[in-house]
Amino acid sequence: MNRVVIFDGMCHLCDGFVSRLIRWDTEEKLLFTANQSAEGSRILQEHGKKALAEGSVFFLEEGQLYTKSTAALRIMKNLPFPFSLAYGLTVFPEGIRNMVYTWIAKNRYRWFGKRDTCRMPTPEEAARFL
């Protein structure tokens, strides 16, 4: 369990992001769990975080929990080329990146909608979810 994407399982934007990550992660480096799940909640509590307090995506890598734009960019870094190039956006100051991230996170339900229940993995995806 070296690389875990913890996402808002009820958010359509997050669900779309996870679906694309699964498709793009051809080396299957990433595992996934919703922050509403028991495992997602446990990981976040272990690191002193609340599921939706800081945004919609968290990334646990080698025992370190990343949040907001840094989480999203570190996730992309773990993907094959050309997706890994997105990590280059770390050249922008974290404060500016997080302002943009927070603006999107605050509006994601309004713009993209919200599910009544968490995303359930397909049988083919089940091994990738905690």
Short mmCIF file of C-alpha atoms in Angstrom, two decimals:
data_model
loop_
_atom_site.label_atom_id
_atom_site.label_comp_id
_atom_site.label_asym_id
_atom_site.label_seq_id
_atom_site.Cartn_x
_atom_site.Cartn_y
_atom_site.Cartn_z
CA MET A 1 0.00 0.00 0.00
CA ASN A 2 2.59 2.53 -1.14
CA ARG A 3 0.40 4.83 -3.26
CA VAL A 4 -3.25 5.38 -2.38
CA VAL A 5 -5.58 7.92 -3.97
CA ILE A 6 -8.25 8.93 -1.45
CA PHE A 7 -11.12 10.65 -3.22
CA ASP A 8 -14.65 11.95 -2.64
CA GLY A 9 -16.68 8.95 -3.74
CA MET A 10 -19.86 10.99 -4.15
CA CYS A 11 -18.40 13.67 -6.43
CA HIS A 12 -18.87 13.27 -10.19
CA LEU A 13 -15.67 15.23 -10.93
CA CYS A 14 -13.65 13.00 -8.58
CA ASP A 15 -15.26 9.86 -10.01
CA GLY A 16 -14.29 10.95 -13.51
CA PHE A 17 -10.73 11.66 -12.34
CA VAL A 18 -10.47 8.20 -10.74
CA SER A 19 -11.85 6.50 -13.87
CA ARG A 20 -9.22 8.24 -15.98
CA LEU A 21 -6.46 7.41 -13.50
CA ILE A 22 -7.38 3.74 -13.64
CA ARG A 23 -7.22 3.83 -17.44
CA TRP A 24 -3.96 5.82 -17.57
CA ASP A 25 -2.18 3.89 -14.78
CA THR A 26 -1.11 1.05 -17.04
CA GLU A 27 1.56 -0.08 -14.55
CA GLU A 28 -1.10 -0.26 -11.79
CA LYS A 29 0.96 1.75 -9.31
CA LEU A 30 -2.08 3.37 -7.70
CA LEU A 31 -4.69 2.01 -5.32
CA PHE A 32 -7.95 3.81 -4.59
CA THR A 33 -10.40 4.35 -1.75
CA ALA A 34 -13.21 6.79 -1.13
CA ASN A 35 -12.74 9.11 1.82
CA GLN A 36 -16.21 8.00 2.95
CA SER A 37 -15.07 4.36 3.20
CA ALA A 38 -13.80 2.78 6.40
CA GLU A 39 -10.27 2.46 4.97
CA GLY A 40 -10.24 6.01 3.60
CA SER A 41 -11.49 7.42 6.90
CA ARG A 42 -8.91 5.38 8.82
CA ILE A 43 -6.01 6.65 6.69
CA LEU A 44 -7.16 10.26 7.01
CA GLN A 45 -7.67 9.99 10.78
CA GLU A 46 -4.22 8.41 11.12
CA HIS A 47 -2.82 11.58 9.55
CA GLY A 48 -5.04 13.98 11.51
CA LYS A 49 -7.26 14.94 8.56
CA LYS A 50 -11.00 15.18 8.09
CA ALA A 51 -12.38 13.73 4.89
CA LEU A 52 -13.87 16.82 3.27
CA ALA A 53 -12.24 19.58 5.30
CA GLU A 54 -9.31 20.11 2.94
CA GLY A 55 -10.65 19.18 -0.45
CA SER A 56 -11.70 16.23 -2.48
CA VAL A 57 -8.43 14.36 -3.17
CA PHE A 58 -5.68 13.12 -0.87
CA PHE A 59 -2.66 11.04 -1.82
CA LEU A 60 -0.79 8.68 0.47
CA GLU A 61 2.67 7.94 -0.87
CA GLU A 62 5.34 6.08 1.08
CA GLY A 63 3.62 6.97 4.38
CA GLN A 64 3.32 10.71 3.59
CA LEU A 65 -0.17 12.18 3.08
CA TYR A 66 -0.44 14.95 0.48
CA THR A 67 -3.38 17.31 0.08
CA LYS A 68 -4.88 19.70 -2.44
CA SER A 69 -2.85 20.56 -5.55
CA THR A 70 0.24 18.75 -4.31
CA ALA A 71 -1.77 15.52 -3.97
CA ALA A 72 -3.17 15.85 -7.49
CA LEU A 73 0.23 16.60 -9.02
CA ARG A 74 2.00 13.79 -7.14
CA ILE A 75 -0.68 11.40 -8.40
CA MET A 76 0.04 12.52 -11.95
CA LYS A 77 3.79 12.08 -11.38
CA ASN A 78 3.14 8.35 -10.84
CA LEU A 79 1.53 7.93 -14.25
CA PRO A 80 3.34 7.10 -17.48
CA PHE A 81 4.39 9.77 -19.98
CA PRO A 82 2.80 12.12 -21.07
CA PHE A 83 0.57 12.35 -17.98
CA SER A 84 3.56 12.54 -15.65
CA LEU A 85 4.49 15.86 -17.27
CA ALA A 86 1.70 17.50 -15.24
CA TYR A 87 4.04 17.28 -12.23
CA GLY A 88 5.93 20.15 -13.84
CA LEU A 89 3.16 22.45 -12.59
CA THR A 90 4.90 22.28 -9.20
CA VAL A 91 7.06 25.15 -10.50
CA PHE A 92 4.15 27.40 -9.56
CA PRO A 93 4.00 28.39 -5.88
CA GLU A 94 1.92 26.02 -3.78
CA GLY A 95 -0.20 28.90 -2.47
CA ILE A 96 -1.30 29.87 -5.97
CA ARG A 97 -1.90 26.23 -6.98
CA ASN A 98 -3.97 25.67 -3.84
CA MET A 99 -6.08 28.79 -4.45
CA VAL A 100 -7.10 27.36 -7.83
CA TYR A 101 -7.58 23.87 -6.35
CA THR A 102 -9.74 25.21 -3.49
CA TRP A 103 -11.90 27.24 -5.89
CA ILE A 104 -12.58 24.13 -7.99
CA ALA A 105 -13.11 21.94 -4.90
CA LYS A 106 -15.64 24.38 -3.42
CA ASN A 107 -17.65 24.46 -6.65
CA ARG A 108 -17.32 20.84 -7.78
CA TYR A 109 -20.78 19.71 -6.65
CA ARG A 110 -22.47 22.71 -8.26
CA TRP A 111 -20.56 22.35 -11.53
CA PHE A 112 -20.36 18.57 -11.88
CA GLY A 113 -23.00 17.20 -9.50
CA LYS A 114 -23.02 14.82 -6.58
CA ARG A 115 -24.05 11.19 -6.22
CA ASP A 116 -26.33 9.90 -3.49
CA THR A 117 -23.96 7.01 -2.82
CA CYS A 118 -20.23 6.39 -3.19
CA ARG A 119 -18.68 5.11 -6.38
CA MET A 120 -18.55 1.34 -6.52
CA PRO A 121 -15.71 -0.27 -8.46
CA THR A 122 -16.54 -2.54 -11.36
CA PRO A 123 -15.50 -6.19 -11.01
CA GLU A 124 -12.46 -5.43 -13.23
CA GLU A 125 -11.46 -2.53 -10.94
CA ALA A 126 -12.09 -4.27 -7.61
CA ALA A 127 -8.45 -5.32 -7.05
CA ARG A 128 -7.40 -1.65 -7.31
CA PHE A 129 -9.67 -0.53 -4.43
CA LEU A 130 -9.03 -0.88 -0.70
#
